[in-house]
DNA sequence: TACTAATGCGAACGGCCGTTAGCAAATTTA
DNA sequence: TAAATTTGCTAACGGCCGTTCGCATTAGTA
């Protein structure tokens, strides 16, 4: 069924990702990971550099995906409310496309060591700042009735970023339906505050 | 300034809690913990049974606090919308009273082993079920315009449960102001869906 | 004062951890 | 076919982990 053949390294990353998500990075051992792949722990090192090496790839790949999805939205010339709706949809799409990776991205990044950790922080700040910018636009234009754009973005991301905890691809709601539901709920809150 | 004198065991729990929150349970060593307290690792075991022993106390103490705060709300005879508002306020109050413990409760519970883990799951389900019940009430009475109470509660808790990540007691918003802001945002969303 | 509980030290235990090294197949490429 | 790459094994390393043990010291209590 799966279309493209994964390289051994990609397989390792994928299996590691779901283990990192379900058990946590620190609580996942290389021997666990090897067992899941049906090989010995030492054999992993023919393909990867280190345990954190995997974590880095997962975290920054997800960061790239969030940025790419968001960059498309940024360029659109639409009212702030609509732009925010698109941003929410983009965020949900990335989040639901690969829930294990999303979970690692959201919960395990703190196990990155410097300088990756700082780089990650920066990227995250940039992303959030872009969202705040949209909300500021909406406040200025009178579309949103709130005043504290920081708080709004925090709440927005909070409700989105828990998604990976319960979302199941086989569930009855599609990512687009989820995105629409969340947009409605949150944007109506902003407009009628 | 602090009113009551903490026993050594309570001190350990408290310091451990903030370490568990900032580094994660698995990545916090007993030697780290001991260092923070200015004693040797072995000395900890004059006061506690095991590392997980601490985690259990923190998790179930927080669970009790959430339940206690919520039980007060349950008994009130008010419309569903108002009840939900009170529940949100209660939840925020517990969450902000002790952010490190809240963080452990929300993110580190998975390191509990059986049978604690199952017990924790059950308590959590009960709590969420009670919230769903309120939302169902509100849907039935026409106060809320949504249809999927599961999704609503998930979104509600999501936005609340990220709070401990950025809330600082010395910040400019008080817990009550935060609770009011969140209630307004989310309830307006529900009513005008 | 004598007893008891609380508190802590230092050394050590068995075990698991991430990682490395040297070597051997198998597979791909030329 | 020959060379190069990919993939994997076994064994081991140094180190850190949670925890235990026996013993000392201190503080509270009768």
Short mmCIF file of C-alpha atoms (C1' of nucleotides) in Angstrom, two decimals:
data_model
loop_
_atom_site.label_atom_id
_atom_site.label_comp_id
_atom_site.label_asym_id
_atom_site.label_seq_id
_atom_site.Cartn_x
_atom_site.Cartn_y
_atom_site.Cartn_z
CA UNK A 1 0.00 0.00 0.00
CA UNK A 2 2.68 2.49 0.99
CA UNK A 3 3.87 4.09 -2.18
CA UNK A 4 7.54 4.89 -1.70
CA UNK A 5 10.16 2.49 -0.41
CA UNK A 6 11.79 3.77 2.75
CA UNK A 7 15.53 3.62 3.20
CA UNK A 8 16.71 1.83 6.32
CA UNK A 9 17.57 5.18 7.86
CA UNK A 10 14.08 6.49 7.22
CA UNK A 11 12.62 3.34 8.70
CA UNK A 12 14.67 3.87 11.83
CA UNK A 13 13.52 7.47 12.09
CA UNK A 14 9.94 6.45 11.67
CA UNK A 15 9.95 3.69 14.25
CA UNK A 16 11.97 5.84 16.64
CA UNK A 17 9.44 8.63 16.24
CA UNK A 18 6.53 6.53 17.39
CA UNK A 19 8.53 5.19 20.31
CA UNK A 20 9.67 8.67 21.29
CA UNK A 21 6.10 9.80 21.21
CA UNK A 22 4.59 6.97 23.20
CA UNK A 23 7.37 6.45 25.76
CA UNK A 24 9.26 9.70 25.59
CA UNK A 25 12.77 10.28 24.25
CA UNK A 26 14.60 9.62 27.50
CA UNK A 27 12.63 6.48 28.27
CA UNK A 28 13.25 4.94 24.87
CA UNK A 29 16.42 2.88 24.63
CA UNK A 30 18.36 2.06 21.54
CA UNK A 31 17.80 -1.59 22.37
CA UNK A 32 14.03 -1.03 22.38
CA UNK A 33 14.30 0.62 19.02
CA UNK A 34 16.46 -2.14 17.59
CA UNK A 35 14.08 -4.79 18.89
CA UNK A 36 11.18 -3.09 17.14
CA UNK A 37 13.15 -3.22 13.90
CA UNK A 38 14.26 -6.80 14.38
CA UNK A 39 17.98 -6.02 14.53
CA UNK A 40 20.65 -5.57 17.18
CA UNK A 41 21.29 -2.24 18.89
CA UNK A 42 24.80 -1.90 17.52
CA UNK A 43 23.52 -2.29 14.00
CA UNK A 44 21.65 0.98 14.25
CA UNK A 45 24.92 2.85 14.13
CA UNK A 46 25.58 1.77 10.56
CA UNK A 47 22.78 4.20 9.68
CA UNK A 48 22.60 6.93 12.27
CA UNK A 49 25.08 9.05 14.14
CA UNK A 50 23.48 9.06 17.55
CA UNK A 51 20.19 8.89 19.39
CA UNK A 52 19.84 12.64 19.43
CA UNK A 53 20.61 12.66 15.74
CA UNK A 54 17.20 11.09 15.18
CA UNK A 55 15.47 13.56 17.44
CA UNK A 56 17.02 16.45 15.58
CA UNK A 57 15.87 15.21 12.21
CA UNK A 58 12.31 14.69 13.42
CA UNK A 59 12.06 18.05 15.15
CA UNK A 60 13.49 20.15 12.35
CA UNK A 61 11.65 18.30 9.63
CA UNK A 62 8.38 19.07 11.38
CA UNK A 63 9.42 22.67 11.92
CA UNK A 64 10.09 22.94 8.21
CA UNK A 65 6.68 21.53 7.39
CA UNK A 66 4.94 24.00 9.66
CA UNK A 67 6.84 26.85 8.13
CA UNK A 68 6.19 25.71 4.58
CA UNK A 69 2.46 25.36 5.20
CA UNK A 70 2.36 28.74 6.86
CA UNK A 71 4.38 30.56 4.23
CA UNK A 72 1.65 29.83 1.72
CA UNK A 73 -0.90 31.50 3.97
CA UNK A 74 1.21 34.56 4.67
CA UNK A 75 1.26 35.69 1.08
CA UNK A 76 -2.52 35.62 0.65
CA UNK A 77 -4.14 39.04 0.55
CA UNK A 78 -7.28 38.42 2.62
CA UNK A 79 -8.78 39.86 5.82
CA UNK A 80 -7.11 38.87 9.06
CA UNK A 81 -9.96 36.64 10.12
CA UNK A 82 -9.76 34.67 6.92
CA UNK A 83 -5.98 34.54 7.10
CA UNK A 84 -6.18 33.17 10.62
CA UNK A 85 -8.67 30.59 9.48
CA UNK A 86 -6.28 29.47 6.77
CA UNK A 87 -3.41 29.39 9.22
CA UNK A 88 -5.38 27.21 11.59
CA UNK A 89 -6.25 24.85 8.77
CA UNK A 90 -2.62 24.67 7.67
CA UNK A 91 -1.48 23.99 11.20
CA UNK A 92 -4.05 21.24 11.67
CA UNK A 93 -3.11 19.68 8.36
CA UNK A 94 0.53 19.37 9.35
CA UNK A 95 -0.39 18.15 12.81
CA UNK A 96 -2.67 15.39 11.54
CA UNK A 97 -0.52 14.26 8.65
CA UNK A 98 1.93 12.60 10.97
CA UNK A 99 0.70 12.50 14.56
CA UNK A 100 3.71 10.69 16.05
CA UNK A 101 6.12 13.20 14.55
CA UNK A 102 3.86 16.00 15.73
CA UNK A 103 3.95 14.58 19.23
CA UNK A 104 7.74 14.45 19.23
CA UNK A 105 7.94 17.95 17.81
CA UNK A 106 5.66 19.28 20.53
CA UNK A 107 6.81 17.34 23.56
CA UNK A 108 10.31 16.00 23.08
CA UNK A 109 12.19 18.97 21.65
CA UNK A 110 13.46 19.88 25.08
CA UNK A 111 15.82 16.92 24.92
CA UNK A 112 17.71 18.60 22.13
CA UNK A 113 21.11 19.85 23.22
CA UNK A 114 22.78 23.06 22.19
CA UNK A 115 23.07 24.53 19.65
CA UNK A 116 20.05 22.70 18.22
CA UNK A 117 17.94 23.70 21.18
CA UNK A 118 18.47 27.42 20.63
CA UNK A 119 17.85 27.09 16.93
CA UNK A 120 14.62 25.29 17.66
CA UNK A 121 13.54 27.97 20.11
CA UNK A 122 14.17 30.66 17.52
CA UNK A 123 12.17 28.94 14.82
CA UNK A 124 9.31 28.43 17.18
CA UNK A 125 9.34 32.04 18.27
CA UNK A 126 9.28 33.17 14.67
CA UNK A 127 6.29 31.01 13.92
CA UNK A 128 4.36 32.30 16.90
CA UNK A 129 5.33 35.86 16.08
CA UNK A 130 3.84 35.47 12.61
CA UNK A 131 0.60 34.30 14.15
CA UNK A 132 0.58 37.23 16.55
CA UNK A 133 1.03 39.53 13.60
CA UNK A 134 -2.16 38.23 12.03
CA UNK A 135 -4.08 38.67 15.25
CA UNK A 136 -2.72 42.20 15.61
CA UNK A 137 -3.97 42.93 12.10
CA UNK A 138 -7.41 41.64 13.04
CA UNK A 139 -7.50 43.74 16.17
CA UNK A 140 -6.44 46.86 14.27
CA UNK A 141 -9.10 46.33 11.63
CA UNK A 142 -11.75 45.73 14.27
CA UNK A 143 -12.39 42.15 13.19
CA UNK A 144 -11.33 40.78 16.57
CA UNK A 145 -12.72 42.25 19.76
CA UNK A 146 -9.85 41.18 22.00
CA UNK A 147 -6.85 43.27 23.01
CA UNK A 148 -4.14 40.86 24.10
CA UNK A 149 -2.76 39.21 20.99
CA UNK A 150 -0.16 37.26 22.96
CA UNK A 151 -2.77 35.55 25.03
CA UNK A 152 -4.91 34.86 22.00
CA UNK A 153 -2.13 33.13 20.12
CA UNK A 154 -1.15 31.14 23.17
CA UNK A 155 -4.71 29.91 23.59
CA UNK A 156 -5.04 29.23 19.90
CA UNK A 157 -1.91 27.11 19.77
CA UNK A 158 -2.81 25.40 23.00
CA UNK A 159 -6.06 24.09 21.62
CA UNK A 160 -4.41 23.04 18.38
CA UNK A 161 -1.35 21.43 19.89
CA UNK A 162 -3.21 18.95 22.00
CA UNK A 163 -4.73 17.52 18.86
CA UNK A 164 -2.07 14.88 18.28
CA UNK A 165 -2.97 13.34 21.63
CA UNK A 166 -6.31 12.02 20.53
CA UNK A 167 -6.45 12.35 16.73
CA UNK A 168 -6.65 9.04 14.92
CA UNK A 169 -6.50 8.96 11.12
CA UNK A 170 -9.25 6.34 11.08
CA UNK A 171 -11.58 8.52 13.21
CA UNK A 172 -14.82 9.89 11.87
CA UNK A 173 -13.59 13.46 11.34
CA UNK A 174 -11.20 14.37 8.57
CA UNK A 175 -8.40 16.87 9.17
CA UNK A 176 -10.33 19.43 7.15
CA UNK A 177 -13.44 18.94 9.23
CA UNK A 178 -11.41 19.26 12.39
CA UNK A 179 -9.81 22.42 11.08
CA UNK A 180 -13.20 23.86 10.25
CA UNK A 181 -14.62 23.01 13.64
CA UNK A 182 -11.70 24.57 15.46
CA UNK A 183 -11.70 27.65 13.26
CA UNK A 184 -15.37 28.20 13.88
CA UNK A 185 -15.10 27.71 17.59
CA UNK A 186 -12.11 29.93 18.10
CA UNK A 187 -12.83 32.64 15.55
CA UNK A 188 -16.38 33.07 16.75
CA UNK A 189 -14.94 33.48 20.18
CA UNK A 190 -12.59 36.17 18.93
CA UNK A 191 -15.21 38.05 16.98
CA UNK A 192 -17.90 38.04 19.66
CA UNK A 193 -15.62 38.42 22.64
CA UNK B 1 7.23 34.35 54.00
CA UNK B 2 6.02 30.80 53.41
CA UNK B 3 3.58 30.04 56.18
CA UNK B 4 3.93 26.36 56.98
CA UNK B 5 7.17 24.48 57.58
CA UNK B 6 7.65 21.68 55.09
CA UNK B 7 8.75 18.26 56.24
CA UNK B 8 11.83 16.88 54.55
CA UNK B 9 9.67 14.53 52.57
CA UNK B 10 7.51 17.39 51.34
CA UNK B 11 10.63 19.34 50.43
CA UNK B 12 11.83 16.41 48.36
CA UNK B 13 8.48 16.14 46.61
CA UNK B 14 8.48 19.83 45.85
CA UNK B 15 11.99 19.99 44.44
CA UNK B 16 11.45 16.77 42.53
CA UNK B 17 8.28 18.19 41.04
CA UNK B 18 10.00 21.17 39.51
CA UNK B 19 12.79 18.98 38.19
CA UNK B 20 10.32 16.48 36.74
CA UNK B 21 8.54 19.33 35.05
CA UNK B 22 11.54 21.05 33.56
CA UNK B 23 13.61 17.99 32.60
CA UNK B 24 11.02 15.24 32.54
CA UNK B 25 10.71 12.30 34.92
CA UNK B 26 12.98 9.93 33.03
CA UNK B 27 15.69 12.53 32.53
CA UNK B 28 15.82 13.53 36.18
CA UNK B 29 18.21 11.43 38.25
CA UNK B 30 18.10 10.88 41.96
CA UNK B 31 21.58 12.37 42.10
CA UNK B 32 20.29 15.55 40.42
CA UNK B 33 17.53 15.72 42.96
CA UNK B 34 19.87 15.14 45.87
CA UNK B 35 22.27 17.79 44.60
CA UNK B 36 19.46 20.31 44.46
CA UNK B 37 18.67 19.55 48.10
CA UNK B 38 22.28 19.61 49.18
CA UNK B 39 22.42 15.99 50.29
CA UNK B 40 23.63 12.66 48.93
CA UNK B 41 21.48 10.48 46.68
CA UNK B 42 21.33 7.63 49.16
CA UNK B 43 19.99 9.93 51.85
CA UNK B 44 16.80 10.44 49.90
CA UNK B 45 15.76 6.92 50.76
CA UNK B 46 15.43 7.76 54.43
CA UNK B 47 12.34 9.70 53.37
CA UNK B 48 10.91 8.16 50.23
CA UNK B 49 10.30 4.67 48.98
CA UNK B 50 11.34 5.09 45.36
CA UNK B 51 11.53 7.56 42.52
CA UNK B 52 8.15 6.60 41.22
CA UNK B 53 6.79 6.96 44.74
CA UNK B 54 7.27 10.71 44.33
CA UNK B 55 5.61 10.76 40.94
CA UNK B 56 2.60 8.93 42.31
CA UNK B 57 2.12 11.37 45.15
CA UNK B 58 2.33 14.37 42.83
CA UNK B 59 -0.03 12.95 40.23
CA UNK B 60 -2.73 11.78 42.61
CA UNK B 61 -2.54 14.85 44.79
CA UNK B 62 -3.22 17.00 41.75
CA UNK B 63 -5.99 14.68 40.61
CA UNK B 64 -7.59 15.08 44.03
CA UNK B 65 -7.36 18.84 43.79
CA UNK B 66 -9.01 18.92 40.39
CA UNK B 67 -11.79 16.68 41.64
CA UNK B 68 -12.31 18.69 44.80
CA UNK B 69 -12.53 21.95 42.87
CA UNK B 70 -14.90 20.42 40.39
CA UNK B 71 -17.17 18.77 42.95
CA UNK B 72 -18.08 22.18 44.24
CA UNK B 73 -19.20 23.23 40.77
CA UNK B 74 -21.22 20.08 40.12
CA UNK B 75 -23.65 20.72 42.93
CA UNK B 76 -24.56 24.26 41.79
CA UNK B 77 -27.98 24.56 40.21
CA UNK B 78 -27.24 26.96 37.34
CA UNK B 79 -27.56 26.85 33.54
CA UNK B 80 -25.02 24.74 31.71
CA UNK B 81 -23.20 27.75 30.29
CA UNK B 82 -22.68 29.18 33.74
CA UNK B 83 -21.71 25.81 35.12
CA UNK B 84 -19.13 25.41 32.41
CA UNK B 85 -17.79 28.85 33.17
CA UNK B 86 -17.38 27.90 36.80
CA UNK B 87 -15.73 24.63 35.85
CA UNK B 88 -13.24 26.46 33.65
CA UNK B 89 -12.48 28.87 36.46
CA UNK B 90 -11.98 26.01 38.92
CA UNK B 91 -9.71 24.19 36.49
CA UNK B 92 -7.62 27.29 35.90
CA UNK B 93 -7.37 27.96 39.60
CA UNK B 94 -5.92 24.52 40.29
CA UNK B 95 -3.65 24.75 37.28
CA UNK B 96 -2.17 28.09 38.29
CA UNK B 97 -1.87 27.40 41.99
CA UNK B 98 1.05 25.10 41.44
CA UNK B 99 2.32 25.17 37.86
CA UNK B 100 5.16 22.67 38.32
CA UNK B 101 2.83 20.09 39.82
CA UNK B 102 0.33 20.82 37.08
CA UNK B 103 3.02 20.20 34.50
CA UNK B 104 3.93 16.86 36.03
CA UNK B 105 0.28 15.89 36.30
CA UNK B 106 -0.29 16.68 32.65
CA UNK B 107 2.89 15.41 31.05
CA UNK B 108 4.63 12.88 33.26
CA UNK B 109 1.79 10.64 34.39
CA UNK B 110 2.62 8.17 31.65
CA UNK B 111 5.70 7.11 33.60
CA UNK B 112 3.47 5.66 36.29
CA UNK B 113 3.51 1.88 36.30
CA UNK B 114 0.59 -0.42 36.90
CA UNK B 115 -1.68 -0.40 38.79
CA UNK B 116 -1.26 3.33 39.36
CA UNK B 117 -1.42 4.01 35.66
CA UNK B 118 -4.83 2.42 35.24
CA UNK B 119 -6.15 4.17 38.30
CA UNK B 120 -4.93 7.47 36.92
CA UNK B 121 -6.56 6.79 33.57
CA UNK B 122 -9.87 6.06 35.27
CA UNK B 123 -9.83 9.24 37.33
CA UNK B 124 -9.04 11.27 34.30
CA UNK B 125 -11.81 9.69 32.29
CA UNK B 126 -14.28 10.42 35.07
CA UNK B 127 -13.25 14.06 35.14
CA UNK B 128 -13.63 14.45 31.42
CA UNK B 129 -16.93 12.62 31.46
CA UNK B 130 -18.27 15.09 34.00
CA UNK B 131 -17.30 17.93 31.71
CA UNK B 132 -18.94 16.24 28.75
CA UNK B 133 -22.09 15.90 30.82
CA UNK B 134 -22.22 19.68 31.29
CA UNK B 135 -21.73 20.29 27.60
CA UNK B 136 -24.45 17.76 26.79
CA UNK B 137 -26.75 19.66 29.11
CA UNK B 138 -25.96 22.88 27.31
CA UNK B 139 -26.59 21.33 23.93
CA UNK B 140 -29.89 19.87 25.08
CA UNK B 141 -31.06 23.21 26.46
CA UNK B 142 -30.01 24.98 23.28
CA UNK B 143 -27.38 27.12 25.02
CA UNK B 144 -24.60 25.64 22.93
CA UNK B 145 -24.91 25.44 19.17
CA UNK B 146 -22.45 22.57 18.69
CA UNK B 147 -23.29 18.89 18.38
CA UNK B 148 -20.14 16.97 19.25
CA UNK B 149 -19.62 17.23 22.99
CA UNK B 150 -16.55 15.01 22.91
CA UNK B 151 -14.75 17.31 20.58
CA UNK B 152 -15.80 20.37 22.54
CA UNK B 153 -14.42 19.03 25.81
CA UNK B 154 -11.21 17.93 24.13
CA UNK B 155 -10.71 21.41 22.72
CA UNK B 156 -11.64 23.03 25.98
CA UNK B 157 -9.15 20.98 27.98
CA UNK B 158 -6.51 21.44 25.33
CA UNK B 159 -6.57 25.18 25.60
CA UNK B 160 -6.58 25.03 29.38
CA UNK B 161 -3.92 22.41 29.77
CA UNK B 162 -1.24 24.32 27.94
CA UNK B 163 -1.55 27.08 30.49
CA UNK B 164 1.12 25.77 32.81
CA UNK B 165 3.66 26.13 30.01
CA UNK B 166 3.68 29.88 30.06
CA UNK B 167 1.81 30.98 33.18
CA UNK B 168 3.99 32.86 35.66
CA UNK B 169 2.58 33.85 39.04
CA UNK B 170 4.31 37.22 38.73
CA UNK B 171 2.72 37.91 35.32
CA UNK B 172 0.30 40.74 34.77
CA UNK B 173 -2.84 38.56 34.65
CA UNK B 174 -4.25 36.93 37.75
CA UNK B 175 -5.65 33.39 37.60
CA UNK B 176 -9.15 34.83 37.80
CA UNK B 177 -8.53 37.17 34.91
CA UNK B 178 -7.12 34.31 32.89
CA UNK B 179 -10.13 32.18 33.73
CA UNK B 180 -12.46 34.96 32.66
CA UNK B 181 -10.62 35.53 29.41
CA UNK B 182 -10.68 31.85 28.53
CA UNK B 183 -14.31 31.45 29.51
CA UNK B 184 -15.31 34.37 27.35
CA UNK B 185 -13.31 33.19 24.39
CA UNK B 186 -14.47 29.61 24.50
CA UNK B 187 -18.05 30.07 25.61
CA UNK B 188 -18.69 32.75 23.05
CA UNK B 189 -17.39 30.31 20.52
CA UNK B 190 -19.81 27.66 21.74
CA UNK B 191 -22.82 29.94 21.84
CA UNK B 192 -22.30 31.54 18.44
CA UNK B 193 -20.99 28.49 16.67
"C1'" DT C 1 19.29 11.80 81.34
"C1'" DA C 2 17.97 7.91 78.25
"C1'" DC C 3 15.22 6.63 74.41
"C1'" DT C 4 13.54 7.38 69.86
"C1'" DA C 5 12.95 9.25 65.53
"C1'" DA C 6 14.67 11.96 61.93
"C1'" DT C 7 18.37 12.86 58.98
"C1'" DG C 8 22.48 12.06 56.58
"C1'" DC C 9 27.04 9.88 54.88
"C1'" DG C 10 29.91 6.88 51.91
"C1'" DA C 11 30.59 2.88 49.58
"C1'" DA C 12 28.88 -0.35 46.92
"C1'" DC C 13 25.54 -3.53 44.19
"C1'" DG C 14 23.74 -5.23 39.85
"C1'" DG C 15 22.01 -3.61 35.87
"C1'" DC C 16 21.14 -1.03 31.95
"C1'" DC C 17 22.68 2.77 28.95
"C1'" DG C 18 24.66 4.82 24.39
"C1'" DT C 19 28.17 3.82 21.67
"C1'" DT C 20 32.35 1.60 19.38
"C1'" DA C 21 35.19 -1.88 17.00
"C1'" DG C 22 36.17 -5.55 14.06
"C1'" DC C 23 34.32 -8.55 11.06
"C1'" DA C 24 31.09 -10.91 7.75
"C1'" DA C 25 27.62 -11.35 4.66
"C1'" DA C 26 24.54 -9.53 1.10
"C1'" DT C 27 23.34 -6.30 -2.34
"C1'" DT C 28 24.23 -2.89 -5.71
"C1'" DT C 29 27.08 -0.80 -9.09
"C1'" DA C 30 30.62 -0.72 -12.82
"C1'" DT D 1 33.30 -10.54 -12.46
"C1'" DA D 2 35.32 -7.11 -9.34
"C1'" DA D 3 34.67 -3.26 -6.42
"C1'" DA D 4 31.97 -0.62 -3.46
"C1'" DT D 5 28.12 0.06 -0.56
"C1'" DT D 6 24.68 -1.38 2.53
"C1'" DT D 7 23.38 -3.96 6.24
"C1'" DG D 8 24.05 -6.65 10.13
"C1'" DC D 9 26.31 -9.43 13.95
"C1'" DT D 10 28.88 -10.18 18.44
"C1'" DA D 11 31.31 -8.56 22.13
"C1'" DA D 12 32.63 -5.20 24.81
"C1'" DC D 13 33.71 -0.39 26.83
"C1'" DG D 14 33.06 3.08 30.33
"C1'" DG D 15 29.65 5.27 32.62
"C1'" DC D 16 25.61 6.34 34.93
"C1'" DC D 17 21.34 4.58 37.01
"C1'" DG D 18 18.09 3.50 41.14
"C1'" DT D 19 18.65 1.53 45.21
"C1'" DT D 20 20.59 -0.79 49.52
"C1'" DC D 21 23.33 -1.25 53.63
"C1'" DG D 22 25.64 -0.25 57.81
"C1'" DC D 23 26.75 3.29 60.49
"C1'" DA D 24 26.96 8.01 62.44
"C1'" DT D 25 24.98 12.28 64.03
"C1'" DT D 26 21.44 15.28 65.46
"C1'" DA D 27 16.92 16.73 67.38
"C1'" DG D 28 12.88 15.85 69.88
"C1'" DT D 29 10.57 13.52 73.76
"C1'" DA D 30 9.77 11.02 78.33
#
